[in-house]
Amino acid sequence: MNESYITVTGRVVADPESRMTRNGVPFAAFRVASTVRRINPQTREYQDGGTSFYNVTAFRSLGANIANSLKKGEPVVVYGRLRVNQWVRSSDNSHATSVEIDAYNVGHDLSWGTTSLTRVSRAQLDTQDRMADEGVQDAMAALEGEAPVIEEDFSSYDPGDLATRRSPDGHDPATDDYEVVLEPTGEVPREGSGRELSTV
């Protein structure tokens, strides 16, 4: 089955709402307003075009982190599966259409400002509850046999050279054995010492 995926930038219309599905799966739902900016050919200045509204749903830990991170009016980038939903209004039985995104990735749009990542051992829908405390959740994770969250020092990375980063499994790209595979050139060997372009 073919699926359509979309990346949308825009602003959060209202604070995300946290809910549960009928099967008890936590999720967060919010709307994104995305306004096109175009150059006016007469004035040569940017002006707002039409605004599109998207209903966004994110499940489980992504939904919990969204509920604790996003606020009304904040600029966001959303990537996910696109779904056009057609339904009937209960008030007057008229047909309606809404555009929905099953979100896989959501984050702040950093072209508008800065943000920082806070790692959590378990995403919590209700961060005000004392059981949501990071220490309590670490203990609960240990009781259930989950690996503890390793605090990663992002400031220690050299942003200019990704190859120097040591991966969590202990592999080091600078010293580990690897095989260099040559990129295909379209040339094939010919009789003698030269090479010629393939006609295939």
XYZ file of C-alpha atoms in Angstrom:
200
model
C 0.000 0.000 0.000
C 1.354 3.411 -0.949
C 1.726 5.976 1.803
C 2.382 9.704 1.503
C 4.857 11.383 3.842
C 5.122 15.093 4.465
C 7.316 17.624 6.235
C 5.499 20.729 7.462
C 6.839 23.875 9.101
C 4.513 26.189 10.956
C 3.308 27.325 14.362
C 1.448 25.454 17.078
C -2.160 26.704 17.123
C -2.888 25.700 20.750
C -1.146 23.811 23.543
C -1.005 20.068 22.752
C -3.598 17.870 24.460
C -2.639 14.556 26.077
C -5.104 11.689 25.780
C -5.377 7.904 25.663
C -6.689 5.680 22.892
C -9.421 3.151 23.677
C -6.660 0.556 24.014
C -4.779 2.674 26.553
C -2.043 3.996 24.247
C -1.009 7.546 25.216
C -0.892 10.201 22.521
C -0.736 13.961 22.059
C -2.760 15.940 19.543
C -2.244 19.491 18.319
C -2.755 21.682 15.253
C -0.130 23.359 13.119
C -0.787 26.461 11.021
C 1.539 26.761 8.043
C 1.500 30.044 6.112
C 3.158 30.402 2.723
C 5.340 33.495 2.163
C 5.656 34.711 -1.401
C 7.266 37.679 -3.121
C 4.791 40.215 -4.449
C 5.913 40.923 -8.047
C 4.771 44.573 -7.877
C 6.305 45.561 -4.525
C 9.168 42.985 -4.559
C 8.413 42.337 -0.858
C 7.345 39.178 0.911
C 3.700 38.817 1.813
C 1.651 36.102 3.486
C -0.206 33.669 1.265
C -2.870 31.223 2.382
C -2.665 29.342 5.675
C -3.023 25.557 5.802
C -4.018 23.797 9.014
C -2.861 20.281 9.901
C -4.106 18.076 12.743
C -1.073 16.303 14.201
C -1.122 13.174 16.355
C 1.942 11.631 18.020
C 1.838 8.398 19.987
C 3.615 7.003 23.032
C 6.896 8.631 24.106
C 6.915 11.131 21.238
C 3.449 12.278 22.252
C 4.434 12.578 25.910
C 7.559 14.586 25.056
C 5.539 16.855 22.762
C 2.993 17.526 25.520
C 5.826 18.559 27.842
C 7.755 20.590 25.266
C 5.522 22.503 22.855
C 3.438 25.582 23.618
C 0.976 27.658 21.634
C 2.636 29.884 19.024
C 5.983 28.066 18.929
C 7.534 27.339 15.511
C 7.829 23.623 14.750
C 8.877 21.162 12.074
C 6.685 18.052 11.746
C 7.443 14.945 9.694
C 5.014 12.069 9.350
C 2.439 10.102 7.408
C -0.164 12.210 5.631
C -3.834 11.274 5.862
C -6.810 13.118 4.397
C -9.838 12.349 6.557
C -13.367 12.776 5.272
C -16.161 12.760 7.825
C -19.731 13.903 8.483
C -20.559 16.661 10.967
C -23.055 15.497 13.593
C -24.650 18.957 13.848
C -25.963 19.247 10.281
C -24.816 16.017 8.531
C -22.610 18.031 6.148
C -19.431 16.485 4.769
C -16.068 17.820 5.956
C -12.411 17.150 5.217
C -9.396 17.484 7.481
C -5.709 16.959 6.782
C -3.981 14.848 9.436
C -0.388 13.865 10.132
C 0.646 10.747 12.040
C 3.871 12.289 13.369
C 7.149 10.378 13.399
C 9.410 13.353 14.219
C 8.587 16.723 15.772
C 10.914 19.492 16.859
C 11.299 23.218 17.194
C 12.132 25.147 14.014
C 15.597 26.430 14.885
C 15.528 29.107 12.192
C 13.497 31.115 14.747
C 15.574 30.547 17.888
C 17.456 28.055 20.029
C 16.409 25.120 22.158
C 18.102 22.417 24.220
C 17.489 18.693 24.579
C 16.795 17.148 27.974
C 17.064 13.360 27.957
C 14.462 11.513 30.038
C 14.541 7.897 31.174
C 10.842 7.515 30.430
C 8.571 9.999 28.733
C 5.894 11.193 31.187
C 2.473 12.558 30.286
C 1.983 14.045 33.760
C 5.236 15.658 34.856
C 3.594 17.225 37.945
C 3.037 13.857 39.653
C 5.756 12.999 42.191
C 6.035 9.533 40.619
C 7.216 11.262 37.414
C 10.433 12.341 39.143
C 13.514 11.311 37.157
C 14.995 9.376 40.089
C 11.773 7.444 40.687
C 11.495 6.567 37.010
C 15.130 5.399 36.909
C 14.369 3.081 39.834
C 11.184 1.783 38.157
C 13.111 1.141 34.933
C 15.760 -0.810 36.867
C 13.068 -2.922 38.577
C 11.661 -3.815 35.160
C 15.098 -4.665 33.773
C 15.418 -1.700 31.437
C 18.833 -0.270 30.716
C 19.473 3.092 32.402
C 19.580 6.202 30.243
C 23.166 7.282 29.658
C 23.535 11.044 29.876
C 25.252 12.110 26.698
C 27.507 15.146 26.711
C 26.634 16.754 23.388
C 29.073 19.621 23.992
C 32.030 17.217 23.776
C 31.417 16.499 20.096
C 33.331 18.214 17.349
C 30.481 19.392 15.097
C 32.808 19.737 12.138
C 33.821 16.078 11.964
C 31.152 13.444 12.487
C 33.650 10.696 11.747
C 35.490 11.382 15.011
C 32.450 10.567 17.132
C 32.750 7.231 18.886
C 29.523 5.295 18.620
C 27.861 3.877 21.772
C 28.735 0.280 20.787
C 32.453 1.050 21.127
C 33.399 1.098 17.448
C 35.935 3.715 16.443
C 35.890 4.706 12.752
C 39.497 5.912 12.966
C 40.948 2.544 14.054
C 38.418 -0.168 13.196
C 38.943 -2.412 10.179
C 36.803 -1.494 7.223
C 36.656 -2.050 3.498
C 36.773 0.808 1.011
C 34.411 0.158 -1.882
C 35.128 2.106 -5.040
C 32.252 4.005 -6.573
C 31.211 2.674 -9.998
C 32.658 4.833 -12.771
C 30.985 3.329 -15.833
C 34.388 2.253 -17.162
C 35.255 -1.354 -17.943
C 38.662 -2.908 -18.598
C 39.594 -3.511 -22.244
C 42.305 -5.445 -23.978
C 45.671 -4.007 -23.081
C 46.203 -1.570 -20.250
C 43.515 1.024 -20.913
C 39.872 1.409 -19.878
C 36.860 2.451 -21.878
C 33.330 3.632 -21.073
C 30.730 0.940 -21.042
C 27.909 1.196 -23.580
C 25.499 -0.636 -21.278
